[in-house]
PDB file of C-alpha atoms in Angstrom:
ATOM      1  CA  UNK A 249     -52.607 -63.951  81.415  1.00 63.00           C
ATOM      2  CA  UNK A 250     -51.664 -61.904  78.579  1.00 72.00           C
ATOM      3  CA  UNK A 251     -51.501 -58.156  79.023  1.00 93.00           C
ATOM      4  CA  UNK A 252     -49.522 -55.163  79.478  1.00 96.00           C
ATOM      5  CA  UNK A 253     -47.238 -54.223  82.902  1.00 96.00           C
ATOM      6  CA  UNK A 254     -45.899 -51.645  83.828  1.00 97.00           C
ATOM      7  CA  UNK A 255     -43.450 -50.842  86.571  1.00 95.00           C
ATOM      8  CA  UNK A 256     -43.225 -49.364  89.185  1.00 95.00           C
ATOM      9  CA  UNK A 257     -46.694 -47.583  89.708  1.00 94.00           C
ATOM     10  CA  UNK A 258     -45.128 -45.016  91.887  1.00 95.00           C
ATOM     11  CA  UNK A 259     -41.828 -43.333  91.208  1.00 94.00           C
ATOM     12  CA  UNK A 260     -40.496 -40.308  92.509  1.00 93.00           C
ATOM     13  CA  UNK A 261     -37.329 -38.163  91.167  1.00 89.00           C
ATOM     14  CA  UNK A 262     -35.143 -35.711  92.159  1.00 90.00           C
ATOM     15  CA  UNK A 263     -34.783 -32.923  90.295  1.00 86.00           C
ATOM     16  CA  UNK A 264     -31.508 -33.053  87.916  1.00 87.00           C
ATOM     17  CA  UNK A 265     -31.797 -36.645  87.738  1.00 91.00           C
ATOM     18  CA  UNK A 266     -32.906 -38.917  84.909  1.00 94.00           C
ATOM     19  CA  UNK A 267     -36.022 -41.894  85.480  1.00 95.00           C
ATOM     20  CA  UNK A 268     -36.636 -45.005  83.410  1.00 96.00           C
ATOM     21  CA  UNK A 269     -39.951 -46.570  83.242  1.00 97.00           C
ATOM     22  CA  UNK A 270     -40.449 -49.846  82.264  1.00 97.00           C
ATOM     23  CA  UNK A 271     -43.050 -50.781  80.186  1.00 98.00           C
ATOM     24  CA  UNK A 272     -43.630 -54.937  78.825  1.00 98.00           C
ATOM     25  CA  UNK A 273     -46.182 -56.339  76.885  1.00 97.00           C
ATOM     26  CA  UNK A 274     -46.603 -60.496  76.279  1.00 96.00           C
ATOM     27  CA  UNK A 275     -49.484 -60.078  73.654  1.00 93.00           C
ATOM     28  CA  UNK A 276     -46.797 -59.901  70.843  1.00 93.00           C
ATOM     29  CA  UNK A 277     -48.141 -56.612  69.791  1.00 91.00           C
ATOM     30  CA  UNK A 278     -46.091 -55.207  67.296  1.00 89.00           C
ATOM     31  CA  UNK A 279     -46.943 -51.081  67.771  1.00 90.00           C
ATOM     32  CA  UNK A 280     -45.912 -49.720  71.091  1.00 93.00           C
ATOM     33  CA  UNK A 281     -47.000 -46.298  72.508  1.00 94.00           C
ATOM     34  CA  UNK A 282     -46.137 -43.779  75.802  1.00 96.00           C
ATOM     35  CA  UNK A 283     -48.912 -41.158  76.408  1.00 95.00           C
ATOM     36  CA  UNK A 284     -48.120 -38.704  79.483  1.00 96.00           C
ATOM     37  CA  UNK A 285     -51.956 -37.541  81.334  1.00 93.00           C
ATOM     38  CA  UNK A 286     -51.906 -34.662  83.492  1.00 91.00           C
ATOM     39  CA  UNK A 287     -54.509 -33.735  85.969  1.00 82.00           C
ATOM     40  CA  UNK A 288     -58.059 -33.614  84.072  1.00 76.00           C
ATOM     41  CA  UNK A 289     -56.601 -33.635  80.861  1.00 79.00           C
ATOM     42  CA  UNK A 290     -56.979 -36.098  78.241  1.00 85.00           C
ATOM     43  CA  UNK A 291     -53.609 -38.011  76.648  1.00 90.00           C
ATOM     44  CA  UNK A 292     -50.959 -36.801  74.642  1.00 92.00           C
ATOM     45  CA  UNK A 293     -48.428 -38.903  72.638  1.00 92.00           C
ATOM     46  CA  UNK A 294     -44.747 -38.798  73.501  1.00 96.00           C
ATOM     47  CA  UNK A 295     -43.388 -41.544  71.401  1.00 95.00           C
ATOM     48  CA  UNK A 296     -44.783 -44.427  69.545  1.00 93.00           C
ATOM     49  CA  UNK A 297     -42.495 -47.616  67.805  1.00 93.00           C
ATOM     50  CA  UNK A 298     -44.258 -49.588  64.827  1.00 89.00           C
ATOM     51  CA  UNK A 299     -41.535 -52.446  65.503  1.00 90.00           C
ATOM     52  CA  UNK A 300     -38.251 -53.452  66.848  1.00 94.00           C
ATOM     53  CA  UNK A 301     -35.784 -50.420  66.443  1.00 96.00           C
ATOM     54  CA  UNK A 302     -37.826 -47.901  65.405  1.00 94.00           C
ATOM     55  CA  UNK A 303     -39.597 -44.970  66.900  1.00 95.00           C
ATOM     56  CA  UNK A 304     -41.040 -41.938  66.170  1.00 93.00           C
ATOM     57  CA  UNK A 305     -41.693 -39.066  68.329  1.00 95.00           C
ATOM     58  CA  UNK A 306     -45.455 -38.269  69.375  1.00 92.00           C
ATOM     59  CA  UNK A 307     -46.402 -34.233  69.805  1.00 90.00           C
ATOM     60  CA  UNK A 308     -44.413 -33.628  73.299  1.00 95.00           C
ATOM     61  CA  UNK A 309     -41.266 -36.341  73.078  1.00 97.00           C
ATOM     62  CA  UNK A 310     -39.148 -33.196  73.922  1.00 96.00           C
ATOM     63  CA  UNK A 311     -37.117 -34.055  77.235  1.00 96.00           C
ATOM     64  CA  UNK A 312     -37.819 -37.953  77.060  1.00 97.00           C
ATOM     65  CA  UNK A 313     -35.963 -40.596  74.938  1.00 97.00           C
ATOM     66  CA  UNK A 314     -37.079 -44.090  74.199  1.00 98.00           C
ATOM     67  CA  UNK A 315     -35.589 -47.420  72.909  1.00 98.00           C
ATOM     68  CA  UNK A 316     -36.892 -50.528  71.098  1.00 97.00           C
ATOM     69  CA  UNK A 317     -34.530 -53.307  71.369  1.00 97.00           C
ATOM     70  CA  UNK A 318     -37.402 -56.024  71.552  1.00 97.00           C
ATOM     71  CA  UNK A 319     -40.605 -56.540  70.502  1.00 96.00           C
ATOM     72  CA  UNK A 320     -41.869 -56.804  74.431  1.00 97.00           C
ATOM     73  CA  UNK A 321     -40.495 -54.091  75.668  1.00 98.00           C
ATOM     74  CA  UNK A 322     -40.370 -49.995  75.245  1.00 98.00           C
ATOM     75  CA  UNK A 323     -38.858 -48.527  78.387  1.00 98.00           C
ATOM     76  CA  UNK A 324     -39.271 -44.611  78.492  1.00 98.00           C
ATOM     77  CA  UNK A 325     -36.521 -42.276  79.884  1.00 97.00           C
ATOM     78  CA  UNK A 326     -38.006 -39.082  81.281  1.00 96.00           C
ATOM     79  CA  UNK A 327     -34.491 -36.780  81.461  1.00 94.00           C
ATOM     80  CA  UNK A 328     -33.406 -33.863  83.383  1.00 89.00           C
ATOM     81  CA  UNK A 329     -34.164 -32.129  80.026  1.00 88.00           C
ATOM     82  CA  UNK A 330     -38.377 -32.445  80.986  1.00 89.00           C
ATOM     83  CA  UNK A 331     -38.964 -29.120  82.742  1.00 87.00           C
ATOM     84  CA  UNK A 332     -42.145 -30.228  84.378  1.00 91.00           C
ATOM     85  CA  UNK A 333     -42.370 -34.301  84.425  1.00 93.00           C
ATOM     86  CA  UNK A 334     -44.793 -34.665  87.429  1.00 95.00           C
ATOM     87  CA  UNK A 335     -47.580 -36.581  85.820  1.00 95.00           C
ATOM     88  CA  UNK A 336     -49.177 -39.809  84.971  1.00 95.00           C
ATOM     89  CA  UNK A 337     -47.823 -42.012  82.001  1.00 96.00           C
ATOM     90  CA  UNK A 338     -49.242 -44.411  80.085  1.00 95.00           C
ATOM     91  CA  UNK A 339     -48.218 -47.250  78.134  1.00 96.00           C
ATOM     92  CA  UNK A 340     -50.113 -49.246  75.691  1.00 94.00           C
ATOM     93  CA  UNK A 341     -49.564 -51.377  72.614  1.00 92.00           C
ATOM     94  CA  UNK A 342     -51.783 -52.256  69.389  1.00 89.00           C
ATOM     95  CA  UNK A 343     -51.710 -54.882  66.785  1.00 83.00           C
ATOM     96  CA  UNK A 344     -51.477 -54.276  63.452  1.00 73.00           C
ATOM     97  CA  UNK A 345     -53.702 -56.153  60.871  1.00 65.00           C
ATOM     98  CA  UNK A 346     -53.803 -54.982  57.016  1.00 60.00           C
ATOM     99  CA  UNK A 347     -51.590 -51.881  57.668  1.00 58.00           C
ATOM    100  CA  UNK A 348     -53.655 -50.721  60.242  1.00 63.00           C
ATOM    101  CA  UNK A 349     -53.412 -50.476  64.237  1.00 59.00           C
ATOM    102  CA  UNK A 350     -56.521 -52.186  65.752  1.00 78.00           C
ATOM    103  CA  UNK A 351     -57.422 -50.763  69.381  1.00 84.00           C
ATOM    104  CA  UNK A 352     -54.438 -50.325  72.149  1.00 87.00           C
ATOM    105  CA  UNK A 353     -54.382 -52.078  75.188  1.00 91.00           C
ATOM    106  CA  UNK A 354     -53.353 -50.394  78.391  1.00 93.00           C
ATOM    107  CA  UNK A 355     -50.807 -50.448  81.136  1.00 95.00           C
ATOM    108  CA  UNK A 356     -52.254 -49.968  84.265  1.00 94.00           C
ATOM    109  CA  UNK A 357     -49.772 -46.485  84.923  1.00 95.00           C
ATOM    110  CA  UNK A 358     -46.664 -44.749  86.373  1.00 96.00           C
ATOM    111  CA  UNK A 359     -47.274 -41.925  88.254  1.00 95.00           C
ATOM    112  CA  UNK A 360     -43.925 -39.640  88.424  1.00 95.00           C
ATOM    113  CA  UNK A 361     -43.492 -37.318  90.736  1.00 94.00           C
ATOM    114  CA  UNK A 362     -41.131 -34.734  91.204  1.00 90.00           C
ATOM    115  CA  UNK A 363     -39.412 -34.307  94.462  1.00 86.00           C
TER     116      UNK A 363
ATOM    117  CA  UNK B  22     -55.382 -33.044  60.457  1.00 80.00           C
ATOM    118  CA  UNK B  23     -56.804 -35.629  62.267  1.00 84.00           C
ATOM    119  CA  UNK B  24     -58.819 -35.175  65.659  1.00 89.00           C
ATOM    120  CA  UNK B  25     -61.569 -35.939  67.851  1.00 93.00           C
ATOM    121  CA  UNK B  26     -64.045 -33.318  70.154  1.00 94.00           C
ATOM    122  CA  UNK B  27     -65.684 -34.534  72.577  1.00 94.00           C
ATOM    123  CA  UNK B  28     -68.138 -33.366  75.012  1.00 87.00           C
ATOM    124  CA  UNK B  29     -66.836 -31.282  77.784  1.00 85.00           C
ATOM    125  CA  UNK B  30     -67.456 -32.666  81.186  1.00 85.00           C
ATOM    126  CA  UNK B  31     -68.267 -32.825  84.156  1.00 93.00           C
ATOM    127  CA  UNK B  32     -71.293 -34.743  83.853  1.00 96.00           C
ATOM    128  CA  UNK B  33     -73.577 -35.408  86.621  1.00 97.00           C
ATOM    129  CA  UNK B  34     -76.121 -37.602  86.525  1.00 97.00           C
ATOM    130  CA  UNK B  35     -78.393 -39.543  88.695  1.00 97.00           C
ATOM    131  CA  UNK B  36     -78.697 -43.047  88.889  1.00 97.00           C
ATOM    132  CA  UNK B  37     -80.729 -44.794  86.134  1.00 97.00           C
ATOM    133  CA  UNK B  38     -80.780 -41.689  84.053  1.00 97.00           C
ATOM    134  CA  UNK B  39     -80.076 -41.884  80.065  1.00 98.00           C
ATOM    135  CA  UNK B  40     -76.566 -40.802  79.258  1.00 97.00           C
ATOM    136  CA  UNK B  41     -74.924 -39.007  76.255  1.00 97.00           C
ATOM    137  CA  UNK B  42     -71.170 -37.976  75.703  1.00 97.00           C
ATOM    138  CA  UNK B  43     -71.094 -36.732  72.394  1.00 97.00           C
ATOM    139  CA  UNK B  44     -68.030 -36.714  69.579  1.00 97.00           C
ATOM    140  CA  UNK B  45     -66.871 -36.390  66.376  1.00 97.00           C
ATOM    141  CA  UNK B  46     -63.974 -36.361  64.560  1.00 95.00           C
ATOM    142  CA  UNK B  47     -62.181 -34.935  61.815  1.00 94.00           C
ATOM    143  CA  UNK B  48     -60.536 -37.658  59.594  1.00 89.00           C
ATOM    144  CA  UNK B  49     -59.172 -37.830  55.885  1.00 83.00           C
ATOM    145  CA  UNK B  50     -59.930 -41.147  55.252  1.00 81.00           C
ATOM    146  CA  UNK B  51     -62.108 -44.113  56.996  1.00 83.00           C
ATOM    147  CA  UNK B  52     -61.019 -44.647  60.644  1.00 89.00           C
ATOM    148  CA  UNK B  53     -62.260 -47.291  63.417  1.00 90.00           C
ATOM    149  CA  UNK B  54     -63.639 -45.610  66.160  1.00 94.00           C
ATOM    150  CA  UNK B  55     -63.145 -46.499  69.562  1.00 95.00           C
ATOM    151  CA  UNK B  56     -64.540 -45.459  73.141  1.00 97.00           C
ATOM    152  CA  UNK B  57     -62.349 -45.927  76.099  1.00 97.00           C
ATOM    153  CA  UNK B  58     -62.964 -45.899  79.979  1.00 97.00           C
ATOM    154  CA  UNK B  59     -60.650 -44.955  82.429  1.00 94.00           C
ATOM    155  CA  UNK B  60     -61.606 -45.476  86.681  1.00 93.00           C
ATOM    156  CA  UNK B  61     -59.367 -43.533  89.201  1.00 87.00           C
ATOM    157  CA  UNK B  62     -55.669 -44.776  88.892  1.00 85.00           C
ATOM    158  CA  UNK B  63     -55.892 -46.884  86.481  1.00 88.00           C
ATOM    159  CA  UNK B  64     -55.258 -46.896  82.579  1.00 89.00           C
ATOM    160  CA  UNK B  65     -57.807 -47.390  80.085  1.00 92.00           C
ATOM    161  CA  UNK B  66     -59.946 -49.862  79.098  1.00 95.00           C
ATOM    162  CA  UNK B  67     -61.751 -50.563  75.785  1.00 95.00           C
ATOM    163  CA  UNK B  68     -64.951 -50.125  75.930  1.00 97.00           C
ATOM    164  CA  UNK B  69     -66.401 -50.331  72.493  1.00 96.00           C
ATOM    165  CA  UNK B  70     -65.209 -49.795  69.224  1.00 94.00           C
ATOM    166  CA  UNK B  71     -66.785 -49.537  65.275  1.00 94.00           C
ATOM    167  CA  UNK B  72     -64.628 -50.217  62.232  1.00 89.00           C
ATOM    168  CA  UNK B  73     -66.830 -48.901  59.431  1.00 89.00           C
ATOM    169  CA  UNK B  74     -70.074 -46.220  58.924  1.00 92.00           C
ATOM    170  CA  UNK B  75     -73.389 -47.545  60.207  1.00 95.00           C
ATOM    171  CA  UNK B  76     -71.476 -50.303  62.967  1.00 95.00           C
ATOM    172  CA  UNK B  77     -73.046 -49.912  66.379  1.00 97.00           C
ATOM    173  CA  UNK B  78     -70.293 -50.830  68.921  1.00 96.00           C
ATOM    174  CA  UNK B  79     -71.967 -51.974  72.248  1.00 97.00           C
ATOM    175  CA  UNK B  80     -70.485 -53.045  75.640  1.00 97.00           C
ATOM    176  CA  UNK B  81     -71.919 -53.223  79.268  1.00 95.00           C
ATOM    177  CA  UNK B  82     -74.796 -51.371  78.160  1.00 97.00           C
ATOM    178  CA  UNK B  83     -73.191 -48.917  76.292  1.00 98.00           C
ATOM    179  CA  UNK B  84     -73.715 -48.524  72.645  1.00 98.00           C
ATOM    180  CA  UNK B  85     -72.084 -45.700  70.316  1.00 98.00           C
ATOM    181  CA  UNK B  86     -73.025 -45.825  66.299  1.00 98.00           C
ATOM    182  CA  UNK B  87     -70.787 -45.133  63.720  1.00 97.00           C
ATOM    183  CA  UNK B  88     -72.192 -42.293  61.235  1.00 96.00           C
ATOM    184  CA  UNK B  89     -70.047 -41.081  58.839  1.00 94.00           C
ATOM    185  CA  UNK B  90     -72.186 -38.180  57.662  1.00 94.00           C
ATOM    186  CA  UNK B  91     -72.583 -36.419  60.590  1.00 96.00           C
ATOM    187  CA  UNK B  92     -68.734 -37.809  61.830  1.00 96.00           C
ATOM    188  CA  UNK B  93     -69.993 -39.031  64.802  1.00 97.00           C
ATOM    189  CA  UNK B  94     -69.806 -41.677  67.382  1.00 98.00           C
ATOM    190  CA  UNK B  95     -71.432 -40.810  70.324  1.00 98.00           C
ATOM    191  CA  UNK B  96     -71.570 -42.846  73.458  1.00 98.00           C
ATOM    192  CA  UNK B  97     -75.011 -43.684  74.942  1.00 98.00           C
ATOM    193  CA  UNK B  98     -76.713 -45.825  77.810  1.00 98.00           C
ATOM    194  CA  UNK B  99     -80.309 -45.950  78.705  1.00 97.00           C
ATOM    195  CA  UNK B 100     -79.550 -46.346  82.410  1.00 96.00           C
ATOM    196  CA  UNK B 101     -76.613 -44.907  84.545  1.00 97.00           C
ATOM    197  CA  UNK B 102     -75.479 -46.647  87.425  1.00 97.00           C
ATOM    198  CA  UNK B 103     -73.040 -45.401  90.289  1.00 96.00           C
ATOM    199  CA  UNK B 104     -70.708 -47.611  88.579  1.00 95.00           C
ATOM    200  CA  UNK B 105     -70.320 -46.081  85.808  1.00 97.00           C
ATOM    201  CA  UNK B 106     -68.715 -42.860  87.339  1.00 96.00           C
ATOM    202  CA  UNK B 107     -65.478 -42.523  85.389  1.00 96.00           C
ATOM    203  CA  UNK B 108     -63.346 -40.618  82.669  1.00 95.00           C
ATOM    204  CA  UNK B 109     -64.489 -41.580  78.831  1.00 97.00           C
ATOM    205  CA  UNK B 110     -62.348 -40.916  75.902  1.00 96.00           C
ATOM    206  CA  UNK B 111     -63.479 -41.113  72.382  1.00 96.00           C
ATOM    207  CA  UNK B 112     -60.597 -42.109  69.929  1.00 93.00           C
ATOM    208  CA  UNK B 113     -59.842 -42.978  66.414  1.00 91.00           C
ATOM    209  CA  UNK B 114     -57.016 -44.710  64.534  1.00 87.00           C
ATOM    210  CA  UNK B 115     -56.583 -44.107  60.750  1.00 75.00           C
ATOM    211  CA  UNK B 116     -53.074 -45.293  59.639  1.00 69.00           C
ATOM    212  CA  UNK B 117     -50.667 -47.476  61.200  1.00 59.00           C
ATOM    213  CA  UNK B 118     -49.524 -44.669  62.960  1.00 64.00           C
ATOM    214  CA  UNK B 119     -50.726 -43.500  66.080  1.00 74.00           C
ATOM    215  CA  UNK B 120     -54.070 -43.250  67.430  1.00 84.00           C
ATOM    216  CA  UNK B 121     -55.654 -40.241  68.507  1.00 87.00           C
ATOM    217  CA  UNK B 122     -57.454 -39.388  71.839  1.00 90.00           C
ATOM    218  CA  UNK B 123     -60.169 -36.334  72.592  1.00 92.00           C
ATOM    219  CA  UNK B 124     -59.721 -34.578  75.646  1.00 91.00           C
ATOM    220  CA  UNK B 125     -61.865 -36.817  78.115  1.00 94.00           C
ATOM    221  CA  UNK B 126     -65.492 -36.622  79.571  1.00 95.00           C
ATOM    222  CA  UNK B 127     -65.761 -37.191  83.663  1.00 95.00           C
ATOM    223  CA  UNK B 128     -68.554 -38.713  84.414  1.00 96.00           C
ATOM    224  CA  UNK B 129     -70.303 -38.656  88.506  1.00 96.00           C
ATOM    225  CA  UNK B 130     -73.410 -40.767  88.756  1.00 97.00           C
ATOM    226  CA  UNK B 131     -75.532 -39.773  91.937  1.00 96.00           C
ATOM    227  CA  UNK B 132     -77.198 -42.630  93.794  1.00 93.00           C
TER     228      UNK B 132
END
């Protein structure tokens, strides 16, 4: 089944220390996004990648770093940089037809918390 | 810029009562319109989504229309269930750039 996985669905981090979570998609989606949800709020966009090696930050992409080496994949690193990373990411992908992004599909969630 | 308001929640219902989670959006050009549904833990699901004015998305019951004089799409269902309880975004995507979420509607459905 095609979809969108990400791994692992509970992590838990020191403080000082840097976290990578994975995120891989097998519907050959070309846009990739990370959204970071915290307690009854809605989503806000840390980075997003149009294709391979590219990225652009979202609005909060301060303390996290991303990389795009393939089309699958778009790990997110949250760094020691994050002052308050305990939340609940999200990572979903989009294809693009004409120029524009038709819906995203989801990941099913990371939730990071800080120990 | 580019955003979308929706109804602030909660929202409490009881079963088999009509629902309505309204929002708009602020846009500079044409956008599809999508609603999303998230359940506890989980990430989102598509729910239904309208690409141009006057489509009526529909899905499971739910139905939103897409009027672009009143830039609206608001989510409706004649009949709650239990099952329905859950968090519903409204979103829009304009440019192959990023797509934009409101701020979430909880929904609780009494039995």
């Amino acid at each position: 089944d095609g979809g969108i996985t990400q791994s692992p669905k509970y992590l838990f981090r020191k403080e000082g220390q840097n976290v990578t979570l994975s995120c891989e998609q097998n519907l050959n989606h070309d846009a990739m996004y990370w959204y970071r949800q915290d307690p009854g709020q809605g989503l806000r966009l840390i980075y997003y990648s149009q294709i391979v090696n590219d990225f652009q930050k979202g609005d909060i992409a301060e303390g996290y770093s991303v990389s795009r080496e393939k089309k699958e994949s778009f790990p997110l690193t949250v760094t020691s940089a994050q002052k308050n990373p305990t939340a609940f990411y999200l990572c979903a992908s989009s294809v693009r037809t004409g120029g524009l992004n038709t819906e995203a599909f989801f990941g099913q969630g990371t939730r990071l918390t800080v120990v | 810029g580019n955003s979308v308001t929706q109804m602030e929640g909660p929202v409490t219902l009881s079963e088999e009562a009509f629902l309505t989670i309204n929002c708009t959006y602020t846009a500079t050009g044409y956008p599809s319109l999508f609603w999303y549904v998230q359940y506890p833990g989980e990430g989102l699901q598509l729910l239904l989504k309208a690409t141009k004015a006057d489509d009526k998305g529909s899905n499971k019951g739910f139905e939103a229309t897409y009027r672009k004089e009143t830039t609206s799409f608001h989510l409706e269902k004649g009949s709650v269930q239990v099952s329905d309880s859950a968090v519903y975004f409204c979103a829009l995507n304009l440019s192959a750039s990023k797509i934009i979420f409101g701020s979430g509607t909880r929904l609780s459905i009494r039995p």
